[in-house]
Amino acid sequence: VAPESRTEFYQRVTEELLIKRRLQQTGKLPAPSKLREQRERILGRLAYEHLLDQRQPSNSLRWTDAIRVVKSVMKCDGESAEAAFRDLAKETGLVNEERSRDSWRFIHLTFCEFLAAHEAVQGQKDGWNSLMRANAEFQKERSPQTHSRLLEVIPFAAGLMPRVRRQDVMADLSRTGQFRLVARCFLETKAYEHESWGAFVDQVR
C-alpha cells in the first residue's frame, strides 16, 4: 500500500535504513527493536537539538555533539562512542562525516527534520510545546531561513501524534496564523474534521 503522507513515507524509509539495511548486510540481529530504539534516540536527539538551535547552520552538525549523545545513550567512553557512531553511519547510510572529527550531516535535510519530529513526539516530555515555542521565537527573527527552520519538522510531528492528541495539536496550529505551516499539517494529519478546517478553507478561497 502506497504511503498516504510524507510522514508515513519517511517513517518507512527511516525504519528501512535503521534496521532492515543492517539485517540485509549481516543476517538476523538480536533484539532488533531495541537496536532501532537506540538509534532513534541517538539520531533523533541530535536532530532535535540541532534544529532548535538557530545558531547552527541547517544540517551541519558538530562531531562533539554526536559523541556526547552516543556516550549518554550507550553509557560508554569517548573512544567507544566514536567507534559506535561511525558504525551507525556505515550500517544505516543515514549520516556522513563531513570534516573528520569536526562536523557531520544527514544524507538529506529531510531525514534530520523527520528524526527531530520523531524525537519531539516519542523522546521528549514537552517536545511538541518546545517546537511550538521555538517556532514562535524564530518568526521574530529577520532571516527567512530562520522563519522556515521548523516548517517541515512541525508537520512531521503532527503526523506522528497519537490520535488522542490530534485535536489539541491542530488547535495549537490554527492559532499560529501561519498559512503554509497549517496547510502542511492538514496534509500530514488528514484532520479535516477539525473545527479549524472550515476557516482554513475560507482563507484559501
PDB file of C-alpha atoms in Angstrom:
ATOM      1  CA  VAL A   1       0.000   0.000   0.000  1.00  0.00           C
ATOM      2  CA  ALA A   2       1.461   3.355  -1.020  1.00  0.00           C
ATOM      3  CA  PRO A   3       2.148   5.881   1.762  1.00  0.00           C
ATOM      4  CA  GLU A   4      -0.615   8.471   2.164  1.00  0.00           C
ATOM      5  CA  SER A   5       1.617  11.212   3.570  1.00  0.00           C
ATOM      6  CA  ARG A   6       5.232  12.317   3.700  1.00  0.00           C
ATOM      7  CA  THR A   7       5.272  11.330   7.360  1.00  0.00           C
ATOM      8  CA  GLU A   8       4.320   7.753   6.527  1.00  0.00           C
ATOM      9  CA  PHE A   9       6.827   7.642   3.668  1.00  0.00           C
ATOM     10  CA  TYR A  10       9.749   8.818   5.797  1.00  0.00           C
ATOM     11  CA  GLN A  11       8.679   6.563   8.627  1.00  0.00           C
ATOM     12  CA  ARG A  12       9.007   3.554   6.319  1.00  0.00           C
ATOM     13  CA  VAL A  13      12.269   4.683   4.735  1.00  0.00           C
ATOM     14  CA  THR A  14      13.877   5.533   8.070  1.00  0.00           C
ATOM     15  CA  GLU A  15      12.937   2.140   9.500  1.00  0.00           C
ATOM     16  CA  GLU A  16      14.414   0.510   6.410  1.00  0.00           C
ATOM     17  CA  LEU A  17      17.716   2.313   6.925  1.00  0.00           C
ATOM     18  CA  LEU A  18      17.877   1.994  10.714  1.00  0.00           C
ATOM     19  CA  ILE A  19      17.293  -1.741  10.891  1.00  0.00           C
ATOM     20  CA  LYS A  20      16.478  -3.585   7.683  1.00  0.00           C
ATOM     21  CA  ARG A  21      19.576  -2.432   5.841  1.00  0.00           C
ATOM     22  CA  ARG A  22      21.700  -3.919   8.619  1.00  0.00           C
ATOM     23  CA  LEU A  23      19.704  -7.164   8.557  1.00  0.00           C
ATOM     24  CA  GLN A  24      20.338  -7.470   4.828  1.00  0.00           C
ATOM     25  CA  GLN A  25      24.065  -6.937   5.400  1.00  0.00           C
ATOM     26  CA  THR A  26      24.617  -9.373   8.269  1.00  0.00           C
ATOM     27  CA  GLY A  27      21.530 -11.514   8.727  1.00  0.00           C
ATOM     28  CA  LYS A  28      19.474 -11.791  11.897  1.00  0.00           C
ATOM     29  CA  LEU A  29      20.125  -9.425  14.788  1.00  0.00           C
ATOM     30  CA  PRO A  30      19.409  -9.997  18.479  1.00  0.00           C
ATOM     31  CA  ALA A  31      16.646  -7.630  19.694  1.00  0.00           C
ATOM     32  CA  PRO A  32      16.297  -5.528  16.506  1.00  0.00           C
ATOM     33  CA  SER A  33      13.578  -3.396  18.105  1.00  0.00           C
ATOM     34  CA  LYS A  34      15.996  -2.401  20.879  1.00  0.00           C
ATOM     35  CA  LEU A  35      18.668  -1.505  18.333  1.00  0.00           C
ATOM     36  CA  ARG A  36      16.171   0.608  16.387  1.00  0.00           C
ATOM     37  CA  GLU A  37      15.123   2.428  19.555  1.00  0.00           C
ATOM     38  CA  GLN A  38      18.741   3.104  20.465  1.00  0.00           C
ATOM     39  CA  ARG A  39      19.496   4.529  17.032  1.00  0.00           C
ATOM     40  CA  GLU A  40      16.320   6.610  17.046  1.00  0.00           C
ATOM     41  CA  ARG A  41      17.315   8.031  20.429  1.00  0.00           C
ATOM     42  CA  ILE A  42      20.797   8.958  19.202  1.00  0.00           C
ATOM     43  CA  LEU A  43      19.913  10.428  15.824  1.00  0.00           C
ATOM     44  CA  GLY A  44      16.594  11.876  16.992  1.00  0.00           C
ATOM     45  CA  ARG A  45      18.108  13.718  19.921  1.00  0.00           C
ATOM     46  CA  LEU A  46      20.921  15.081  17.763  1.00  0.00           C
ATOM     47  CA  ALA A  47      18.498  16.258  15.070  1.00  0.00           C
ATOM     48  CA  TYR A  48      16.095  17.761  17.631  1.00  0.00           C
ATOM     49  CA  GLU A  49      18.772  19.711  19.498  1.00  0.00           C
ATOM     50  CA  HIS A  50      20.337  20.844  16.231  1.00  0.00           C
ATOM     51  CA  LEU A  51      17.195  22.250  14.634  1.00  0.00           C
ATOM     52  CA  LEU A  52      16.109  24.041  17.807  1.00  0.00           C
ATOM     53  CA  ASP A  53      19.441  25.878  17.840  1.00  0.00           C
ATOM     54  CA  GLN A  54      19.187  28.563  15.181  1.00  0.00           C
ATOM     55  CA  ARG A  55      22.896  29.368  15.561  1.00  0.00           C
ATOM     56  CA  GLN A  56      23.801  26.109  13.835  1.00  0.00           C
ATOM     57  CA  PRO A  57      23.679  26.003  10.006  1.00  0.00           C
ATOM     58  CA  SER A  58      20.952  23.583   8.927  1.00  0.00           C
ATOM     59  CA  ASN A  59      22.232  20.033   8.514  1.00  0.00           C
ATOM     60  CA  SER A  60      25.789  20.780   9.567  1.00  0.00           C
ATOM     61  CA  LEU A  61      26.141  19.157  12.971  1.00  0.00           C
ATOM     62  CA  ARG A  62      29.015  19.141  15.433  1.00  0.00           C
ATOM     63  CA  TRP A  63      31.063  15.992  15.917  1.00  0.00           C
ATOM     64  CA  THR A  64      31.393  16.733  19.637  1.00  0.00           C
ATOM     65  CA  ASP A  65      27.597  16.685  19.988  1.00  0.00           C
ATOM     66  CA  ALA A  66      27.415  13.284  18.315  1.00  0.00           C
ATOM     67  CA  ILE A  67      29.977  11.816  20.711  1.00  0.00           C
ATOM     68  CA  ARG A  68      28.264  13.412  23.729  1.00  0.00           C
ATOM     69  CA  VAL A  69      24.874  11.944  22.834  1.00  0.00           C
ATOM     70  CA  VAL A  70      26.236   8.485  21.986  1.00  0.00           C
ATOM     71  CA  LYS A  71      28.088   8.418  25.329  1.00  0.00           C
ATOM     72  CA  SER A  72      24.874   9.371  27.114  1.00  0.00           C
ATOM     73  CA  VAL A  73      22.668   6.818  25.346  1.00  0.00           C
ATOM     74  CA  MET A  74      25.122   3.922  25.269  1.00  0.00           C
ATOM     75  CA  LYS A  75      26.818   4.626  28.622  1.00  0.00           C
ATOM     76  CA  CYS A  76      30.300   4.334  27.155  1.00  0.00           C
ATOM     77  CA  ASP A  77      33.556   6.284  26.948  1.00  0.00           C
ATOM     78  CA  GLY A  78      34.539   8.701  24.185  1.00  0.00           C
ATOM     79  CA  GLU A  79      36.591   6.229  22.149  1.00  0.00           C
ATOM     80  CA  SER A  80      33.785   3.656  22.152  1.00  0.00           C
ATOM     81  CA  ALA A  81      31.236   6.356  21.314  1.00  0.00           C
ATOM     82  CA  GLU A  82      33.252   7.473  18.311  1.00  0.00           C
ATOM     83  CA  ALA A  83      33.521   3.906  17.015  1.00  0.00           C
ATOM     84  CA  ALA A  84      29.799   3.323  17.604  1.00  0.00           C
ATOM     85  CA  PHE A  85      28.796   6.475  15.743  1.00  0.00           C
ATOM     86  CA  ARG A  86      30.964   5.566  12.767  1.00  0.00           C
ATOM     87  CA  ASP A  87      29.427   2.073  12.765  1.00  0.00           C
ATOM     88  CA  LEU A  88      25.959   3.643  12.854  1.00  0.00           C
ATOM     89  CA  ALA A  89      26.863   5.821   9.876  1.00  0.00           C
ATOM     90  CA  LYS A  90      28.198   2.849   7.900  1.00  0.00           C
ATOM     91  CA  GLU A  91      25.367   0.469   8.736  1.00  0.00           C
ATOM     92  CA  THR A  92      22.452   2.869   8.176  1.00  0.00           C
ATOM     93  CA  GLY A  93      23.773   5.207   5.483  1.00  0.00           C
ATOM     94  CA  LEU A  94      21.797   7.994   7.151  1.00  0.00           C
ATOM     95  CA  VAL A  95      24.730  10.215   8.109  1.00  0.00           C
ATOM     96  CA  ASN A  96      28.105  11.187   6.660  1.00  0.00           C
ATOM     97  CA  GLU A  97      31.166  12.596   8.355  1.00  0.00           C
ATOM     98  CA  GLU A  98      31.836  15.972   6.752  1.00  0.00           C
ATOM     99  CA  ARG A  99      35.162  17.017   8.269  1.00  0.00           C
ATOM    100  CA  SER A 100      36.996  14.396  10.284  1.00  0.00           C
ATOM    101  CA  ARG A 101      36.153  14.727  13.989  1.00  0.00           C
ATOM    102  CA  ASP A 102      34.705  18.173  13.353  1.00  0.00           C
ATOM    103  CA  SER A 103      31.318  18.025  11.616  1.00  0.00           C
ATOM    104  CA  TRP A 104      28.834  15.635  10.023  1.00  0.00           C
ATOM    105  CA  ARG A 105      25.478  15.748   8.258  1.00  0.00           C
ATOM    106  CA  PHE A 106      22.404  13.698   7.468  1.00  0.00           C
ATOM    107  CA  ILE A 107      22.329  12.433   3.886  1.00  0.00           C
ATOM    108  CA  HIS A 108      19.382  14.801   3.349  1.00  0.00           C
ATOM    109  CA  LEU A 109      17.965  17.588   5.499  1.00  0.00           C
ATOM    110  CA  THR A 110      14.537  15.927   5.431  1.00  0.00           C
ATOM    111  CA  PHE A 111      15.857  12.954   7.423  1.00  0.00           C
ATOM    112  CA  CYS A 112      17.146  15.390  10.022  1.00  0.00           C
ATOM    113  CA  GLU A 113      13.724  17.065  10.138  1.00  0.00           C
ATOM    114  CA  PHE A 114      11.811  13.783  10.375  1.00  0.00           C
ATOM    115  CA  LEU A 115      14.032  12.395  13.144  1.00  0.00           C
ATOM    116  CA  ALA A 116      13.786  15.675  15.066  1.00  0.00           C
ATOM    117  CA  ALA A 117       9.987  15.408  14.857  1.00  0.00           C
ATOM    118  CA  HIS A 118      10.099  11.768  15.960  1.00  0.00           C
ATOM    119  CA  GLU A 119      12.192  12.733  18.968  1.00  0.00           C
ATOM    120  CA  ALA A 120       9.798  15.572  19.853  1.00  0.00           C
ATOM    121  CA  VAL A 121       6.852  13.144  19.891  1.00  0.00           C
ATOM    122  CA  GLN A 122       8.492   9.979  21.227  1.00  0.00           C
ATOM    123  CA  GLY A 123      11.507  11.109  23.231  1.00  0.00           C
ATOM    124  CA  GLN A 124      10.770  14.480  24.842  1.00  0.00           C
ATOM    125  CA  LYS A 125       8.254  15.065  27.633  1.00  0.00           C
ATOM    126  CA  ASP A 126       7.367  18.532  26.338  1.00  0.00           C
ATOM    127  CA  GLY A 127       8.562  18.095  22.771  1.00  0.00           C
ATOM    128  CA  TRP A 128       5.520  19.435  20.916  1.00  0.00           C
ATOM    129  CA  ASN A 129       5.270  22.565  23.061  1.00  0.00           C
ATOM    130  CA  SER A 130       9.021  23.120  22.715  1.00  0.00           C
ATOM    131  CA  LEU A 131       8.679  23.019  18.928  1.00  0.00           C
ATOM    132  CA  MET A 132       5.809  25.497  19.024  1.00  0.00           C
ATOM    133  CA  ARG A 133       7.663  27.879  21.347  1.00  0.00           C
ATOM    134  CA  ALA A 134      10.820  27.724  19.245  1.00  0.00           C
ATOM    135  CA  ASN A 135       8.837  28.309  16.067  1.00  0.00           C
ATOM    136  CA  ALA A 136       7.191  31.399  17.586  1.00  0.00           C
ATOM    137  CA  GLU A 137      10.620  32.760  18.529  1.00  0.00           C
ATOM    138  CA  PHE A 138      12.012  32.002  15.077  1.00  0.00           C
ATOM    139  CA  GLN A 139       9.254  34.124  13.477  1.00  0.00           C
ATOM    140  CA  LYS A 140      10.634  37.185  15.290  1.00  0.00           C
ATOM    141  CA  GLU A 141      13.980  36.912  13.507  1.00  0.00           C
ATOM    142  CA  ARG A 142      14.800  38.709  10.270  1.00  0.00           C
ATOM    143  CA  SER A 143      16.237  35.732   8.423  1.00  0.00           C
ATOM    144  CA  PRO A 144      13.782  33.844   6.135  1.00  0.00           C
ATOM    145  CA  GLN A 145      15.847  30.693   6.756  1.00  0.00           C
ATOM    146  CA  THR A 146      15.172  31.002  10.484  1.00  0.00           C
ATOM    147  CA  HIS A 147      11.451  31.567   9.866  1.00  0.00           C
ATOM    148  CA  SER A 148      11.227  28.264   7.990  1.00  0.00           C
ATOM    149  CA  ARG A 149      13.624  26.242  10.150  1.00  0.00           C
ATOM    150  CA  LEU A 150      10.781  24.133  11.607  1.00  0.00           C
ATOM    151  CA  LEU A 151       8.428  24.353   8.633  1.00  0.00           C
ATOM    152  CA  GLU A 152       8.838  20.640   7.893  1.00  0.00           C
ATOM    153  CA  VAL A 153       9.568  19.427  11.436  1.00  0.00           C
ATOM    154  CA  ILE A 154       6.233  20.541  12.903  1.00  0.00           C
ATOM    155  CA  PRO A 155       4.066  18.868  10.213  1.00  0.00           C
ATOM    156  CA  PHE A 156       6.047  15.643  10.665  1.00  0.00           C
ATOM    157  CA  ALA A 157       5.462  15.879  14.416  1.00  0.00           C
ATOM    158  CA  ALA A 158       1.741  16.500  13.875  1.00  0.00           C
ATOM    159  CA  GLY A 159       1.566  13.469  11.589  1.00  0.00           C
ATOM    160  CA  LEU A 160       3.302  11.296  14.202  1.00  0.00           C
ATOM    161  CA  MET A 161       0.991  12.363  17.032  1.00  0.00           C
ATOM    162  CA  PRO A 162      -1.363   9.754  18.511  1.00  0.00           C
ATOM    163  CA  ARG A 163      -4.987  10.300  17.566  1.00  0.00           C
ATOM    164  CA  VAL A 164      -5.937  11.323  21.101  1.00  0.00           C
ATOM    165  CA  ARG A 165      -3.736  14.440  20.858  1.00  0.00           C
ATOM    166  CA  ARG A 166      -4.556  15.470  17.307  1.00  0.00           C
ATOM    167  CA  GLN A 167      -7.424  17.825  18.161  1.00  0.00           C
ATOM    168  CA  ASP A 168      -5.254  19.853  20.538  1.00  0.00           C
ATOM    169  CA  VAL A 169      -2.360  19.850  18.083  1.00  0.00           C
ATOM    170  CA  MET A 170      -4.494  21.269  15.274  1.00  0.00           C
ATOM    171  CA  ALA A 171      -5.929  23.868  17.648  1.00  0.00           C
ATOM    172  CA  ASP A 172      -2.388  24.964  18.535  1.00  0.00           C
ATOM    173  CA  LEU A 173      -1.521  25.248  14.865  1.00  0.00           C
ATOM    174  CA  SER A 174      -4.628  27.227  13.930  1.00  0.00           C
ATOM    175  CA  ARG A 175      -3.592  29.896  16.440  1.00  0.00           C
ATOM    176  CA  THR A 176      -0.213  30.463  14.780  1.00  0.00           C
ATOM    177  CA  GLY A 177      -1.701  32.227  11.757  1.00  0.00           C
ATOM    178  CA  GLN A 178       0.999  30.604   9.591  1.00  0.00           C
ATOM    179  CA  PHE A 179      -0.844  29.527   6.456  1.00  0.00           C
ATOM    180  CA  ARG A 180       1.972  27.416   4.963  1.00  0.00           C
ATOM    181  CA  LEU A 181       2.559  25.605   8.228  1.00  0.00           C
ATOM    182  CA  VAL A 182      -1.125  24.838   8.815  1.00  0.00           C
ATOM    183  CA  ALA A 183      -1.548  23.628   5.226  1.00  0.00           C
ATOM    184  CA  ARG A 184       1.323  21.167   5.620  1.00  0.00           C
ATOM    185  CA  CYS A 185      -0.082  19.894   8.907  1.00  0.00           C
ATOM    186  CA  PHE A 186      -3.509  19.207   7.412  1.00  0.00           C
ATOM    187  CA  LEU A 187      -1.814  17.213   4.658  1.00  0.00           C
ATOM    188  CA  GLU A 188       0.096  15.127   7.211  1.00  0.00           C
ATOM    189  CA  THR A 189      -2.727  14.554   9.710  1.00  0.00           C
ATOM    190  CA  LYS A 190      -5.725  14.412   7.349  1.00  0.00           C
ATOM    191  CA  ALA A 191      -7.610  16.054  10.242  1.00  0.00           C
ATOM    192  CA  TYR A 192     -10.274  17.561   8.009  1.00  0.00           C
ATOM    193  CA  GLU A 193     -12.924  17.043  10.658  1.00  0.00           C
ATOM    194  CA  HIS A 194     -11.241  19.604  12.925  1.00  0.00           C
ATOM    195  CA  GLU A 195     -13.209  22.792  13.556  1.00  0.00           C
ATOM    196  CA  SER A 196     -10.385  24.931  12.144  1.00  0.00           C
ATOM    197  CA  TRP A 197     -10.677  23.272   8.703  1.00  0.00           C
ATOM    198  CA  GLY A 198     -13.590  25.483   7.614  1.00  0.00           C
ATOM    199  CA  ALA A 199     -11.717  28.695   8.467  1.00  0.00           C
ATOM    200  CA  PHE A 200      -8.665  27.358   6.660  1.00  0.00           C
ATOM    201  CA  VAL A 201     -10.690  26.629   3.506  1.00  0.00           C
ATOM    202  CA  ASP A 202     -12.179  30.134   3.643  1.00  0.00           C
ATOM    203  CA  GLN A 203      -8.667  31.557   3.833  1.00  0.00           C
ATOM    204  CA  VAL A 204      -7.638  29.558   0.762  1.00  0.00           C
ATOM    205  CA  ARG A 205     -10.572  30.959  -1.184  1.00  0.00           C
TER     206      ARG A 205
END
